[in-house]
PDB file of C-alpha atoms in Angstrom:
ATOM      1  CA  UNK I  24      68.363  91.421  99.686  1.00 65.00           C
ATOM      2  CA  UNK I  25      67.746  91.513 103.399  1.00 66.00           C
ATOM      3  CA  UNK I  26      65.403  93.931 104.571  1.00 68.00           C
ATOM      4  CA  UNK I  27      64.082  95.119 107.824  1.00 63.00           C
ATOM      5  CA  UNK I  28      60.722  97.133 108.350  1.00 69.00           C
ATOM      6  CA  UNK I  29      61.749  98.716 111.246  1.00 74.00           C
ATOM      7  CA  UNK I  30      64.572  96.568 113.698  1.00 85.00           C
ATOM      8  CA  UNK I  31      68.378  96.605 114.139  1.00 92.00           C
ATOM      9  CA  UNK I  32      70.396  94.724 112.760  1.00 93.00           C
ATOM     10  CA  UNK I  33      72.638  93.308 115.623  1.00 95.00           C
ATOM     11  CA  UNK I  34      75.773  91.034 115.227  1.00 97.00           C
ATOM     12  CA  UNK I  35      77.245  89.716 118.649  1.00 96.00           C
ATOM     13  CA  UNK I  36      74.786  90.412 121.910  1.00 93.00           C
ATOM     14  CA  UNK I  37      76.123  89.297 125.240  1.00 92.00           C
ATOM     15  CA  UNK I  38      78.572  86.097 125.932  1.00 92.00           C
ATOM     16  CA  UNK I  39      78.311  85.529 121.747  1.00 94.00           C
ATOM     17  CA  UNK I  40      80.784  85.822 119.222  1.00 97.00           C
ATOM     18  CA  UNK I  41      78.947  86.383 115.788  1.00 98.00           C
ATOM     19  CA  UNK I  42      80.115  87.464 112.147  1.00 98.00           C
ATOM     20  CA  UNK I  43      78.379  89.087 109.419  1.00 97.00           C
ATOM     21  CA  UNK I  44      79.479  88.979 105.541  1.00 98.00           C
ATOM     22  CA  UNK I  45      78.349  90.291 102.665  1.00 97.00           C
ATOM     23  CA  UNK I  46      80.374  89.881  99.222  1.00 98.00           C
ATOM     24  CA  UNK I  47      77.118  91.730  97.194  1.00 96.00           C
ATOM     25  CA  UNK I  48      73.502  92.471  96.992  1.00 94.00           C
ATOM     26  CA  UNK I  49      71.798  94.826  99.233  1.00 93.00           C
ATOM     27  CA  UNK I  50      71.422  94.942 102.531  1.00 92.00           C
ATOM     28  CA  UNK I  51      68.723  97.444 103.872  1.00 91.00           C
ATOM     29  CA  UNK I  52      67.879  98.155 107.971  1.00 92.00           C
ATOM     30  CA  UNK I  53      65.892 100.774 109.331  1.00 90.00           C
ATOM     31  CA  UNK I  54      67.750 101.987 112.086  1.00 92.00           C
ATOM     32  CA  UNK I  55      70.390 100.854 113.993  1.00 94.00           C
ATOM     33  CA  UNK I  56      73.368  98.666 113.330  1.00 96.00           C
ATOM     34  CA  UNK I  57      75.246  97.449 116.086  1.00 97.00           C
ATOM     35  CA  UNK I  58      78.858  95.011 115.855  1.00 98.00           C
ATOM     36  CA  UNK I  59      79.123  93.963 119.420  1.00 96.00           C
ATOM     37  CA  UNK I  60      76.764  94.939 121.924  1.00 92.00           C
ATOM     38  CA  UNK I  61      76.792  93.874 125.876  1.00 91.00           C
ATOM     39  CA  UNK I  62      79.703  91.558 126.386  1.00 94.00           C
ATOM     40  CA  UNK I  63      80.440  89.795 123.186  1.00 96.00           C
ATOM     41  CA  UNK I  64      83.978  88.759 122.168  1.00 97.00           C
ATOM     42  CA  UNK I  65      85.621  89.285 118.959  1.00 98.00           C
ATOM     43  CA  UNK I  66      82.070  89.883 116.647  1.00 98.00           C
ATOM     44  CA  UNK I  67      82.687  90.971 113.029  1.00 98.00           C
ATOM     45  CA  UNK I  68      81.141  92.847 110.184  1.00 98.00           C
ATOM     46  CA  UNK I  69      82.853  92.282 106.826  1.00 98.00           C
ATOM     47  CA  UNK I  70      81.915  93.934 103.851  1.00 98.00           C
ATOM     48  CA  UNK I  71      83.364  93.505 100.724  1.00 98.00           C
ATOM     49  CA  UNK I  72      81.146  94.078  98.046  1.00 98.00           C
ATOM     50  CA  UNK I  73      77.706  95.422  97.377  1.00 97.00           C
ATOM     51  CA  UNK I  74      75.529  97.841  99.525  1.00 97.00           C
ATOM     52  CA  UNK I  75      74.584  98.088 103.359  1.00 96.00           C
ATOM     53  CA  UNK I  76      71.880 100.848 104.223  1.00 95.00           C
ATOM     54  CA  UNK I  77      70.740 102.004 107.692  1.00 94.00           C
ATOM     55  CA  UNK I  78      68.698 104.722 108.809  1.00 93.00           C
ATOM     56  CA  UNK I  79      70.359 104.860 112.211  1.00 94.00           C
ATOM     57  CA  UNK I  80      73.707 104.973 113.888  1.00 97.00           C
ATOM     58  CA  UNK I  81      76.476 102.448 113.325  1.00 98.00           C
ATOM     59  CA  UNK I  82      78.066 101.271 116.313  1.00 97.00           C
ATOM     60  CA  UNK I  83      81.509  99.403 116.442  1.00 98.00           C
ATOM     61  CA  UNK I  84      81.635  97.796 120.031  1.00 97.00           C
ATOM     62  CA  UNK I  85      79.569  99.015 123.259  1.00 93.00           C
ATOM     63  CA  UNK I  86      79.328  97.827 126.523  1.00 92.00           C
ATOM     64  CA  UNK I  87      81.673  95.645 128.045  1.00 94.00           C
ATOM     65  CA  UNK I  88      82.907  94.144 124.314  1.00 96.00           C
ATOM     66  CA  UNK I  89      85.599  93.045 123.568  1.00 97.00           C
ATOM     67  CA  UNK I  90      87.588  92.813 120.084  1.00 97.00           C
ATOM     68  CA  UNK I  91      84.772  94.258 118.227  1.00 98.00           C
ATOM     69  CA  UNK I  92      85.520  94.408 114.283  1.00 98.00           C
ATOM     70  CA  UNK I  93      83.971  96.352 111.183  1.00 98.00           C
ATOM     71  CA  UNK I  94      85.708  95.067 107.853  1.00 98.00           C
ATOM     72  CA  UNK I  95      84.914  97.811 104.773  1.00 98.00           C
ATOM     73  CA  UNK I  96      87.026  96.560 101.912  1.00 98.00           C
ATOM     74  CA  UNK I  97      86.717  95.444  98.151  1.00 98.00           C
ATOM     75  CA  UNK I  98      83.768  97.660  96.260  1.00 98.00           C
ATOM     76  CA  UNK I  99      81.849  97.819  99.332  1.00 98.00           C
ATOM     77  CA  UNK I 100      79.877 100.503  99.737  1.00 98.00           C
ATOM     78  CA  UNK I 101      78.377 101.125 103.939  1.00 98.00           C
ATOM     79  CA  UNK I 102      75.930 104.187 103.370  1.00 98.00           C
ATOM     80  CA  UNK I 103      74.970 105.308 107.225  1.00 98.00           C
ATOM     81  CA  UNK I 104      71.977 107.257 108.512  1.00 97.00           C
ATOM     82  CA  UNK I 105      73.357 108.343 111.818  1.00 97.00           C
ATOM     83  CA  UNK I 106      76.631 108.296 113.048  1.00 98.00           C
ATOM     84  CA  UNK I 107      79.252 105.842 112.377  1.00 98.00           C
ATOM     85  CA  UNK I 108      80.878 105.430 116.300  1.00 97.00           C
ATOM     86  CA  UNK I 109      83.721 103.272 117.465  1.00 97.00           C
ATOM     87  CA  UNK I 110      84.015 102.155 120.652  1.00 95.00           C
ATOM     88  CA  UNK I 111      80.820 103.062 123.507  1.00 90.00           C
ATOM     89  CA  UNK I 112      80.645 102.255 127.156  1.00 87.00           C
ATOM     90  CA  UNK I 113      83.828 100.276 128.253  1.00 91.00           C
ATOM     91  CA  UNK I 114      84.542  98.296 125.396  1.00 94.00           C
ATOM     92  CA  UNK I 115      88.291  97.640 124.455  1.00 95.00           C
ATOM     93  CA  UNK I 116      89.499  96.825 121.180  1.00 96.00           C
ATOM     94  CA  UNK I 117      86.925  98.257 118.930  1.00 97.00           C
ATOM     95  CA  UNK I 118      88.151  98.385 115.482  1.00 98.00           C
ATOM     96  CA  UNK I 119      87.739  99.524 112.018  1.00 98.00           C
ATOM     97  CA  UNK I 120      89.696  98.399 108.997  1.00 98.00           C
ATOM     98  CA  UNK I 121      88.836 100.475 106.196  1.00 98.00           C
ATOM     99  CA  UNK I 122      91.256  98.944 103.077  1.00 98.00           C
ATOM    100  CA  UNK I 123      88.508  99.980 100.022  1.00 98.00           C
ATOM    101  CA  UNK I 124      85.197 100.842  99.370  1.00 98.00           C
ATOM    102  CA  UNK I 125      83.098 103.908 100.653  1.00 98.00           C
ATOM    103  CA  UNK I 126      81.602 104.808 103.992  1.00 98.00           C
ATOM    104  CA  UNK I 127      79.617 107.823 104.043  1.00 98.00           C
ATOM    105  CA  UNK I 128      77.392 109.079 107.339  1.00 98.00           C
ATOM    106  CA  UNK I 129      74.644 111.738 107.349  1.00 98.00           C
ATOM    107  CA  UNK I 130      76.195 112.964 110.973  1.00 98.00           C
ATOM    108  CA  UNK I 131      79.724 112.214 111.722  1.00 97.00           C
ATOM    109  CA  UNK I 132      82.454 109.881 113.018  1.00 98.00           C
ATOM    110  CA  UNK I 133      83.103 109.020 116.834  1.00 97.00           C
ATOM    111  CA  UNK I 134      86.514 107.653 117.851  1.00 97.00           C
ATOM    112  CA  UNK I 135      86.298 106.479 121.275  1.00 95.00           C
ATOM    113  CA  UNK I 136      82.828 108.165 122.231  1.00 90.00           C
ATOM    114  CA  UNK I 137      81.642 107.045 125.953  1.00 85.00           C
ATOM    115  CA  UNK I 138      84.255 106.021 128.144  1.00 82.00           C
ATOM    116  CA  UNK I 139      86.077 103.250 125.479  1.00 88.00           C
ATOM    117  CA  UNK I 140      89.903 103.341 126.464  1.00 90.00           C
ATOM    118  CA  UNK I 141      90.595 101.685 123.126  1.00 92.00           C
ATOM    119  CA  UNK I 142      89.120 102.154 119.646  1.00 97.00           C
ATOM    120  CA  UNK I 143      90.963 102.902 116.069  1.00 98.00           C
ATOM    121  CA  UNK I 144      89.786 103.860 112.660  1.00 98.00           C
ATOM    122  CA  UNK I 145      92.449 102.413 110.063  1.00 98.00           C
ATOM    123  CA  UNK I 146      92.040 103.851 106.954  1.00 98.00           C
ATOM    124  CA  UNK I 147      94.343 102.875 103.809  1.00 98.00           C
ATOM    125  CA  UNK I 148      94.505 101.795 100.432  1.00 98.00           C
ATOM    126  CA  UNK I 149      91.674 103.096  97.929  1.00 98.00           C
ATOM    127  CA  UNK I 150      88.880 104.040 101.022  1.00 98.00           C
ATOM    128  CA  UNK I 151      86.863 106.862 100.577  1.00 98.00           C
ATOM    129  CA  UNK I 152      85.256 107.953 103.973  1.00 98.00           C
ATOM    130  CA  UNK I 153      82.796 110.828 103.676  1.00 98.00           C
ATOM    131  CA  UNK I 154      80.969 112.202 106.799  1.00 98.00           C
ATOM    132  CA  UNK I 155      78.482 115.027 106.498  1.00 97.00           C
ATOM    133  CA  UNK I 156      78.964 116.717 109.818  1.00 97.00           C
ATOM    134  CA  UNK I 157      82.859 116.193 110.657  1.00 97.00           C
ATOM    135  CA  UNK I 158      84.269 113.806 113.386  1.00 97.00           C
ATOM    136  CA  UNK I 159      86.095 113.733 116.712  1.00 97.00           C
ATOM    137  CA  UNK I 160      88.845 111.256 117.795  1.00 97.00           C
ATOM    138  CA  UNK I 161      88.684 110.646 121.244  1.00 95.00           C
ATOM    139  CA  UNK I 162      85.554 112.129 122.443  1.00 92.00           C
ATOM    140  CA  UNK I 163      85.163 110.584 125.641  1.00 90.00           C
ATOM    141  CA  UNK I 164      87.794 107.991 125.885  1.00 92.00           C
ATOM    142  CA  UNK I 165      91.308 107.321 123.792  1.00 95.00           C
ATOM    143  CA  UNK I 166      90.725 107.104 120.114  1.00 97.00           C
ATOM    144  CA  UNK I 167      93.415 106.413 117.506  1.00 98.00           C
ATOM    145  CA  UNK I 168      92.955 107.539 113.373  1.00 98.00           C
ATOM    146  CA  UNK I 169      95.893 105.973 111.384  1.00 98.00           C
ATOM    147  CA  UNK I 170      95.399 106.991 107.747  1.00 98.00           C
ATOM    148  CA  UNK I 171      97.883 105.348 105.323  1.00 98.00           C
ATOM    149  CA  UNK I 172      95.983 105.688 102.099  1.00 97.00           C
ATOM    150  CA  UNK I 173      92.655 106.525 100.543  1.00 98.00           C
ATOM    151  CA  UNK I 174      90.357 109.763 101.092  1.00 98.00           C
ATOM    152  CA  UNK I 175      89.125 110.978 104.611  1.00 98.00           C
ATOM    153  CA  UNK I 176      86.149 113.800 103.522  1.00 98.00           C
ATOM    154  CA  UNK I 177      85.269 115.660 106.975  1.00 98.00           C
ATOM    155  CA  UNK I 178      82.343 117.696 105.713  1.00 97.00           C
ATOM    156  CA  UNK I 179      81.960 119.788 108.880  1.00 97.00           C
ATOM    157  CA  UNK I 180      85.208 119.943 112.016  1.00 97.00           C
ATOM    158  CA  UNK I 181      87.206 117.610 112.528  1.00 98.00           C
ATOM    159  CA  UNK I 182      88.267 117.425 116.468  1.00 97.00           C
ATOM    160  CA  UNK I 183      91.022 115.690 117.917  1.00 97.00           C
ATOM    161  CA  UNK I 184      90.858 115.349 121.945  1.00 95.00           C
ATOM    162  CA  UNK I 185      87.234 116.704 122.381  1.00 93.00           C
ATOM    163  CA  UNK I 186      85.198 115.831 125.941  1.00 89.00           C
ATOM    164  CA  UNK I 187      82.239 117.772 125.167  1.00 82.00           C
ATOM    165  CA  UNK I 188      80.708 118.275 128.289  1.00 76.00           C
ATOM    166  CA  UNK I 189      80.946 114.623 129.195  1.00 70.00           C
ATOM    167  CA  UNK I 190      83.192 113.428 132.439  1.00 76.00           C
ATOM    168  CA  UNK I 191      85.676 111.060 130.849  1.00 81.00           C
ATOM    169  CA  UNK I 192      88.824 111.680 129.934  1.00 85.00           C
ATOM    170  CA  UNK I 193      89.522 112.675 125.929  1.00 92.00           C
ATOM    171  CA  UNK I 194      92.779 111.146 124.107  1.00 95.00           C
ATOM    172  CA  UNK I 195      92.963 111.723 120.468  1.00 97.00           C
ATOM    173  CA  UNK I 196      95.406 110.967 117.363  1.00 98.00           C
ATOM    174  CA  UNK I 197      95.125 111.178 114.284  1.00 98.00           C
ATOM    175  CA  UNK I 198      97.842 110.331 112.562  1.00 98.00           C
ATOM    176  CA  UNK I 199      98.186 110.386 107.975  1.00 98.00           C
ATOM    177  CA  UNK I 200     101.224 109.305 105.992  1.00 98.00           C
ATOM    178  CA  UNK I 201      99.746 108.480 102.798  1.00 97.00           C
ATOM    179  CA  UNK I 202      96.199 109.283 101.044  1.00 97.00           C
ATOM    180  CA  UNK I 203      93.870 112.849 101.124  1.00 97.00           C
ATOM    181  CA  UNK I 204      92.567 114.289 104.055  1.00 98.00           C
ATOM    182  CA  UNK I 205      89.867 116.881 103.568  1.00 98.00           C
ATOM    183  CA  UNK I 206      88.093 119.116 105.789  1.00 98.00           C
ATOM    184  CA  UNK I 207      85.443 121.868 105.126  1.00 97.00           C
ATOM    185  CA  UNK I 208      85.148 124.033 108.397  1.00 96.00           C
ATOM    186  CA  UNK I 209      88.406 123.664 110.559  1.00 97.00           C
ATOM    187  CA  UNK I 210      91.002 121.083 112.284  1.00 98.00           C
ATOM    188  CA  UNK I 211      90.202 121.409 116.387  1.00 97.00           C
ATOM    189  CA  UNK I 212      93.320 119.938 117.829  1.00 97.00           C
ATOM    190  CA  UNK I 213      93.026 118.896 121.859  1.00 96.00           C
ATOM    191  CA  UNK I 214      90.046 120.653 121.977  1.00 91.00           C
ATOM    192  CA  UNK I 215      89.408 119.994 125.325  1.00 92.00           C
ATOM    193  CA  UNK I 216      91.450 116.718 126.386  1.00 92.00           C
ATOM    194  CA  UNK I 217      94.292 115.506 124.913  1.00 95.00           C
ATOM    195  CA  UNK I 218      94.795 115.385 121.202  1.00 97.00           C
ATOM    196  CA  UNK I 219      97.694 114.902 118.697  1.00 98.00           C
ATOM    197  CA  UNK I 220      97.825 115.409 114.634  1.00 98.00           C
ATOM    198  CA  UNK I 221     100.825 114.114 112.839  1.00 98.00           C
ATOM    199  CA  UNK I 222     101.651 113.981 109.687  1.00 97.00           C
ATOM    200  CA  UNK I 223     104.490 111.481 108.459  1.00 96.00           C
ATOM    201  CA  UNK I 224     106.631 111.060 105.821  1.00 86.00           C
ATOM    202  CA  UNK I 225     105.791 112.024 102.071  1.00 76.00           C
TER     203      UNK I 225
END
């Protein structure tokens, strides 16, 4: 058990390249957790069994990162006290791989949220991903949700292409041939940006 009385748990700051795995036990952080923060390369957080905790957001690449990675997979289960967010500030490559286990959020799930022109959700296999308050794909950048498998739970709207009032540009997809998507209030599609919902095959 690794447990924080009131810090962040951060994996990758600046020039490093850092990784983070947990196969069980409990992981518990007050606030924030952040995979790739200021100009790290290629960080990872892999988790494939057990439970990680946070009372804060959960951030998948900011900055000027590159290659940014979040592993969920296994029984793994990522319980979040903010929002989950992939991609912030230029970043390229942010990435989530999402094969098994649960990730649920208290708030919801950014997709490309401040300015990243490159960030993707892959969801497949036997995931469960429950947010509380919806999600957006491509908020204020170009975000990308492939779901080939498993449950997506948007408890809340679910917006594809959505600037807010920010200035960047919004591109979202979201794109599901396989698995159960679920959403409680409505489906927002290019919103205001660009935005594309597909659905393939059977």
């Amino acid at each position: 058990t690794a447990s924080s009385a009131g810090a962040d748990l951060n994996i990758g700051v600046h020039a490093a390249t850092s990784t983070f795995t947990q196969t069980g036990g409990t992981v518990t952080i007050a606030d924030v957790i952040e995979v790739g923060l200021s100009s790290s390369t290629n960080s990872t957080y892999t988790l494939s069994g057990g439970a990680t905790t946070n009372g804060g957001n959960f951030f998948v690449g900011r900055g000027t990162t590159v290659g940014a990675t979040a592993n969920i997979q296994g029984s793994g289960m990522l319980s979040v006290g903010g929002r989950f967010l992939v991609g912030g500030g230029t970043a390229t490559g942010a990435t989530v791989n999402h094969s098994g286990g649960t990730v649920s959020t208290v708030l919801d799930v950014r997709v490309a949220d401040a300015g990243t022109p490159d960030a993707t959700y892959n969801l497949s296999g036997t995931s469960v991903l429950t947010t509380t308050t919806g999600g957006i794909v491509g908020r204020q950048g170009t975000g990308k949700f492939f779901q080939t498998g498993g449950q997506a739970n948007f408890n809340g709207t679910l917006a594809i292409g959505n600037r807010e009032a920010a200035a960047n540009a919004a591109n979202g997809l979201y794109r599901i041939s396989g698995g159960d998507l679920n959403i409680a209030t409505a489906l927002n599609v290019a919103v205001n940006g660009t935005g594309e919902f597909r659905v393939v095959g059977d």
